Short mmCIF file of C-alpha atoms in Angstrom, two decimals:
data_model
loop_
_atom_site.label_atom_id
_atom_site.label_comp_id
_atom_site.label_asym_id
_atom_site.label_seq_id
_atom_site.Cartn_x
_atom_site.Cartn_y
_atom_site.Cartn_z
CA UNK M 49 86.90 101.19 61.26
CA UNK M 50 89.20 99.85 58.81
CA UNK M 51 90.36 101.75 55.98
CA UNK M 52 90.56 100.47 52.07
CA UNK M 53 94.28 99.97 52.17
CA UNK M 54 94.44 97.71 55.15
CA UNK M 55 92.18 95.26 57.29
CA UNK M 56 93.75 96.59 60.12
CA UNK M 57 93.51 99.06 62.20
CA UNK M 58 95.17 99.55 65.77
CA UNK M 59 93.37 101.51 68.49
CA UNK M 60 94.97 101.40 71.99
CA UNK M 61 96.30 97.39 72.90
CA UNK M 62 93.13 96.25 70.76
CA UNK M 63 93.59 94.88 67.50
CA UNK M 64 89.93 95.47 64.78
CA UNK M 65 89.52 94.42 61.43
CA UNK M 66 86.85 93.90 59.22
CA UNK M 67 85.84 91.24 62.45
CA UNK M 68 87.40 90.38 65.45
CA UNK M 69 86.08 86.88 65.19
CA UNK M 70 89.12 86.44 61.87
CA UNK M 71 91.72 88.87 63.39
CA UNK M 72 91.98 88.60 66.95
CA UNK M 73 90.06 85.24 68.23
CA UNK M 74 92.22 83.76 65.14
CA UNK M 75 95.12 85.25 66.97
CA UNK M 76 94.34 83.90 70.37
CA UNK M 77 93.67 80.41 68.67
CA UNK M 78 97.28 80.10 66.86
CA UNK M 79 98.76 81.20 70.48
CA UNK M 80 96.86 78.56 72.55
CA UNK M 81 97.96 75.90 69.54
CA UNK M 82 101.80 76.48 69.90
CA UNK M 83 101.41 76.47 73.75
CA UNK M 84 100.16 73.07 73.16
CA UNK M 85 103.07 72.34 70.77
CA UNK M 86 105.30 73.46 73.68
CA UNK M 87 106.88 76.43 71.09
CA UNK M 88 106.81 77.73 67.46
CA UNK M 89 106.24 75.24 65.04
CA UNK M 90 108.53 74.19 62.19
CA UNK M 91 106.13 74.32 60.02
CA UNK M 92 102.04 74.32 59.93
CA UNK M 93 98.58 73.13 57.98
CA UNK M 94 95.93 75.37 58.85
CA UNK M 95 92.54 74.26 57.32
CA UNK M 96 90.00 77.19 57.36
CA UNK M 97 86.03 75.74 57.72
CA UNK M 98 82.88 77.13 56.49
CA UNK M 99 82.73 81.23 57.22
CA UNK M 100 86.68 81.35 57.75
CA UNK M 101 86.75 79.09 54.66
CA UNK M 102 85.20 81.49 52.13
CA UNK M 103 86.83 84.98 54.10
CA UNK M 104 90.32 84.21 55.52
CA UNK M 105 92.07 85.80 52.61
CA UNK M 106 90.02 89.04 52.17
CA UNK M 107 89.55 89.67 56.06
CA UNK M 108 93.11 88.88 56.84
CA UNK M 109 92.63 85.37 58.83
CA UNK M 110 95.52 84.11 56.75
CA UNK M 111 97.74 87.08 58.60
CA UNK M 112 96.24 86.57 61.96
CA UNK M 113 96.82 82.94 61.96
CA UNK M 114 100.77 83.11 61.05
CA UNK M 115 101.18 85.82 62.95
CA UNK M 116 99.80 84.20 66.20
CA UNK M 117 102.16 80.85 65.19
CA UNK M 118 104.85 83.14 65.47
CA UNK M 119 103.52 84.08 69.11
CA UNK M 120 102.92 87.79 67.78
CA UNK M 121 100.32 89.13 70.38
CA UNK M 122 96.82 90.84 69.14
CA UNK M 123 98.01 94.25 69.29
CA UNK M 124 101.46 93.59 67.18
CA UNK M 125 101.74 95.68 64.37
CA UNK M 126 103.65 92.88 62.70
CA UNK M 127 100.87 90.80 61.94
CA UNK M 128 99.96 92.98 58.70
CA UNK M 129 103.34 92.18 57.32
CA UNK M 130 103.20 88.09 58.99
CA UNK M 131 103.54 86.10 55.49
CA UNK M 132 106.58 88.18 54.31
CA UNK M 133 107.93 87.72 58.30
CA UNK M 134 106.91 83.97 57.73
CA UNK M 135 109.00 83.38 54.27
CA UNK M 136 111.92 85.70 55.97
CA UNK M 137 112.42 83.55 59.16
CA UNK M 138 111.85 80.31 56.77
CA UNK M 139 107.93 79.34 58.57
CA UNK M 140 106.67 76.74 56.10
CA UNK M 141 102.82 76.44 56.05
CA UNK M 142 100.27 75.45 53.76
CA UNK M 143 96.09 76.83 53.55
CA UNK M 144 93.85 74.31 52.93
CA UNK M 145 89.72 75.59 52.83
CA UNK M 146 86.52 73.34 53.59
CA UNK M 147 83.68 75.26 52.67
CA UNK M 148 80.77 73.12 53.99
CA UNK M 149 81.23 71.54 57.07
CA UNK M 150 77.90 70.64 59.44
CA UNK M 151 80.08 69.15 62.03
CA UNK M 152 82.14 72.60 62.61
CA UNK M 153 81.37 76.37 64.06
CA UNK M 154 80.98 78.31 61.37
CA UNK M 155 84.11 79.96 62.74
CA UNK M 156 86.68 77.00 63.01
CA UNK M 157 90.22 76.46 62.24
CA UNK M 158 92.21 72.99 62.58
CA UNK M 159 96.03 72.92 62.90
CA UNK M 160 98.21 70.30 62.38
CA UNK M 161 101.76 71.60 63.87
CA UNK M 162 104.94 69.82 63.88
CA UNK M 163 108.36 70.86 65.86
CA UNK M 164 111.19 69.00 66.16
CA UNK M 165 109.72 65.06 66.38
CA UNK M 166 106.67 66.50 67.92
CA UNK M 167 103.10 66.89 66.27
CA UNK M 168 99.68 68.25 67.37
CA UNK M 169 96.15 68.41 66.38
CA UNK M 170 94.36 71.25 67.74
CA UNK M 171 91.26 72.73 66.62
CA UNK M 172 89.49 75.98 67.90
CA UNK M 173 86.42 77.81 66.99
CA UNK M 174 86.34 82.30 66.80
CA UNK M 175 83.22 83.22 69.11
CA UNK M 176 83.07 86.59 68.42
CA UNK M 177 84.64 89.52 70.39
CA UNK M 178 88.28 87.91 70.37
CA UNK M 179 86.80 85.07 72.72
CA UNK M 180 87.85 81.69 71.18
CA UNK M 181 87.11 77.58 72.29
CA UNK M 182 89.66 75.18 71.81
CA UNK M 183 87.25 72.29 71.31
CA UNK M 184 90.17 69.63 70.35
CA UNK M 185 93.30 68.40 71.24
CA UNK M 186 94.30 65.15 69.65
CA UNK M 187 91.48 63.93 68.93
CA UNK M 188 90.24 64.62 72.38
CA UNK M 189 86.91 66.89 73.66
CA UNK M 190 89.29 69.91 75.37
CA UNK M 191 86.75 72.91 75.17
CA UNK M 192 88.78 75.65 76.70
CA UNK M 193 88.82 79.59 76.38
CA UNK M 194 92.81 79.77 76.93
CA UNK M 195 91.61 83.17 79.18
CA UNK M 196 92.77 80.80 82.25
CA UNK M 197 95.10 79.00 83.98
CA UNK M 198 94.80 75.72 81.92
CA UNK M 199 96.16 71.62 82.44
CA UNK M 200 96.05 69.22 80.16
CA UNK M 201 96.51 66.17 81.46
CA UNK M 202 96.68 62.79 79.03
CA UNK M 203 96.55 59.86 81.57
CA UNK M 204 95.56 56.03 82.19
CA UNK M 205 92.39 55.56 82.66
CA UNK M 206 92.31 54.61 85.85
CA UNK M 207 90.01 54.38 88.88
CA UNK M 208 90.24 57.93 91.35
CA UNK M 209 92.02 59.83 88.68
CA UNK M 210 90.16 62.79 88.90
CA UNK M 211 89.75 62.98 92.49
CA UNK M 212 93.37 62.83 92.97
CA UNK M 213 94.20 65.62 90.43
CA UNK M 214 91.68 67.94 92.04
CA UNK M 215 93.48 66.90 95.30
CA UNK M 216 96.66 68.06 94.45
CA UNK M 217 95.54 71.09 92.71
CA UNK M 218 93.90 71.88 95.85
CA UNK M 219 97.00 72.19 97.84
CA UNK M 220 98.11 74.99 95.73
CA UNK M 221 95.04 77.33 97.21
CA UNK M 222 93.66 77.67 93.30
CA UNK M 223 90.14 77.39 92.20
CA UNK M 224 89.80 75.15 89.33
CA UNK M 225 87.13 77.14 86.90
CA UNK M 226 85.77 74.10 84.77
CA UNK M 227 87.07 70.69 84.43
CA UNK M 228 86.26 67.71 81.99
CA UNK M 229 87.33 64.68 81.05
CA UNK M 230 86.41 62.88 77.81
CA UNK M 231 88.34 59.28 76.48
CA UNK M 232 87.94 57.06 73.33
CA UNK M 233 86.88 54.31 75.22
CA UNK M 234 86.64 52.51 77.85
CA UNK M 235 89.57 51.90 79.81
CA UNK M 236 91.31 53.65 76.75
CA UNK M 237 93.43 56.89 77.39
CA UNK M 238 92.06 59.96 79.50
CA UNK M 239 92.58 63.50 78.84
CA UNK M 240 91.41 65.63 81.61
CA UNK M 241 91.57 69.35 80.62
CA UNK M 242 91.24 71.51 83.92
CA UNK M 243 90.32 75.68 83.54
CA UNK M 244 91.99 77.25 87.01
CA UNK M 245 91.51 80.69 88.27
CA UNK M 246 95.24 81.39 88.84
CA UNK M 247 98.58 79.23 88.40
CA UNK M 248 100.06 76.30 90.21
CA UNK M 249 103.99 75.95 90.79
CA UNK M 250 106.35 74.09 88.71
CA UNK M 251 107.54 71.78 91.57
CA UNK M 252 103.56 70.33 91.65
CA UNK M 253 103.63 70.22 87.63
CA UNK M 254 106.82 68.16 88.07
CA UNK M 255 105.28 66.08 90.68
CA UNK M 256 102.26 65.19 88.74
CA UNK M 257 104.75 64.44 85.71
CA UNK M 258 106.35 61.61 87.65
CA UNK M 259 103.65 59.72 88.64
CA UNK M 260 103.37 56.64 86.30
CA UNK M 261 99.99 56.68 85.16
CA UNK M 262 100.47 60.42 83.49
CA UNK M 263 101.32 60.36 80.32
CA UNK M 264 102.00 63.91 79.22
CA UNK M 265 101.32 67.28 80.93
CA UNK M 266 100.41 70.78 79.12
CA UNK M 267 100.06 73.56 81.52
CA UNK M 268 99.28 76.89 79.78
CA UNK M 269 99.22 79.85 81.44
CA UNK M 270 96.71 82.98 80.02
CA UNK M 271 97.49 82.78 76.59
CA UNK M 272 97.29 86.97 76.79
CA UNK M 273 100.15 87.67 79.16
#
């Protein structure tokens, strides 16, 4: 249990607080986000919704967050100090709070992260019990745990796509978990997100770079290791 001078507490490689739903799912959710990014952002907008909303500040969400988009595990005992670590290394982010949301988990956080000249949109929701969804990606339907082996895959729309993904992720011996595929429209860009039960080399990442019709590939390994 917590104790009145801080909301966290460390027993063994498992971080607590006053809920692990704002300390360690947020954690898990800031470390999926920069994986998407492809590194630590330059700087961040983090928009709390509903539950997180009301709570991030007094059960240390606001901690947990920066400290995960500075790729500080659950267990680090830096994440207490992660705003002062945040203004030392020069981390520039800004809170923003929607209270009432009908459209959002109770749990949900949205971030808008920018490094270098490259920006994301990723939104995930706290489950409980450090589990987390990532239930956007640009706009897309992702709906991933980040416990996996994961590909994201943005890509033409085009006829036999997902057959001939699965095909090549098949020659790696791996068993893809869950896979779906959502678009904006018909015809219109494709992002296939794709859950495996263990990794796939980089030479058959590169390959499925090259082929024309791929747009841009995101492989993220368990977001724990």
């Amino acid at each position: 249990m917590a104790n009145k001078s801080s909301v966290f507490d460390m027993i063994g490689p498992v971080m607590i607080g006053p809920s692990s739903s704002h300390t360690a799912g947020v954690v898990r959710i800031a470390r999926a986000a920069i994986r998407v990014l492809g590194g630590k952002p330059d700087s961040a907008l983090i928009t709390f919704y509903n539950s997180f909303a009301r709570t991030y500040e007094g059960h240390g969400s606001d901690r947990a967050i920066i400290g995960g988009l500075m790729d500080f595990k659950t267990d680090d005992p830096r994440i207490k100090d992660a705003l002062s670590i945040a203004e030392e290394v020069g981390f520039e982010y800004k809170f923003k709070s929607i209270g009432n949301s009908s459209i959002h988990h109770p749990n949900t956080i949205k971030l808008n992260l920018v490094k270098g000249d490259r920006s994301v949109e990723v939104v995930g929701e706290s489950l409980g019990g450090g589990i987390i969804n990532i239930s956007e990606v640009d706009g897309f339907v992702a709906n991933f745990s980040a416990k996996d082996h994961t590909l994201i895959i943005k890509a033409e729309d085009v006829s036999g796509a997902i057959a001939f993904i699965s095909s090549v992720i098949a020659q790696e011996k791996t068993n893809i978990a869950t896979m779906s595929v959502s678009r904006k429209g018909k015809h219109d860009r494709a992002c296939h997100v794709i859950e495996m039960d263990s990794g796939i080399k980089g030479i058959t990442i590169e390959y499925l770079k090259s082929l024309p019709w791929i747009k841009e590939l995101i492989y993220i390994p368990d977001i724990d290791l």
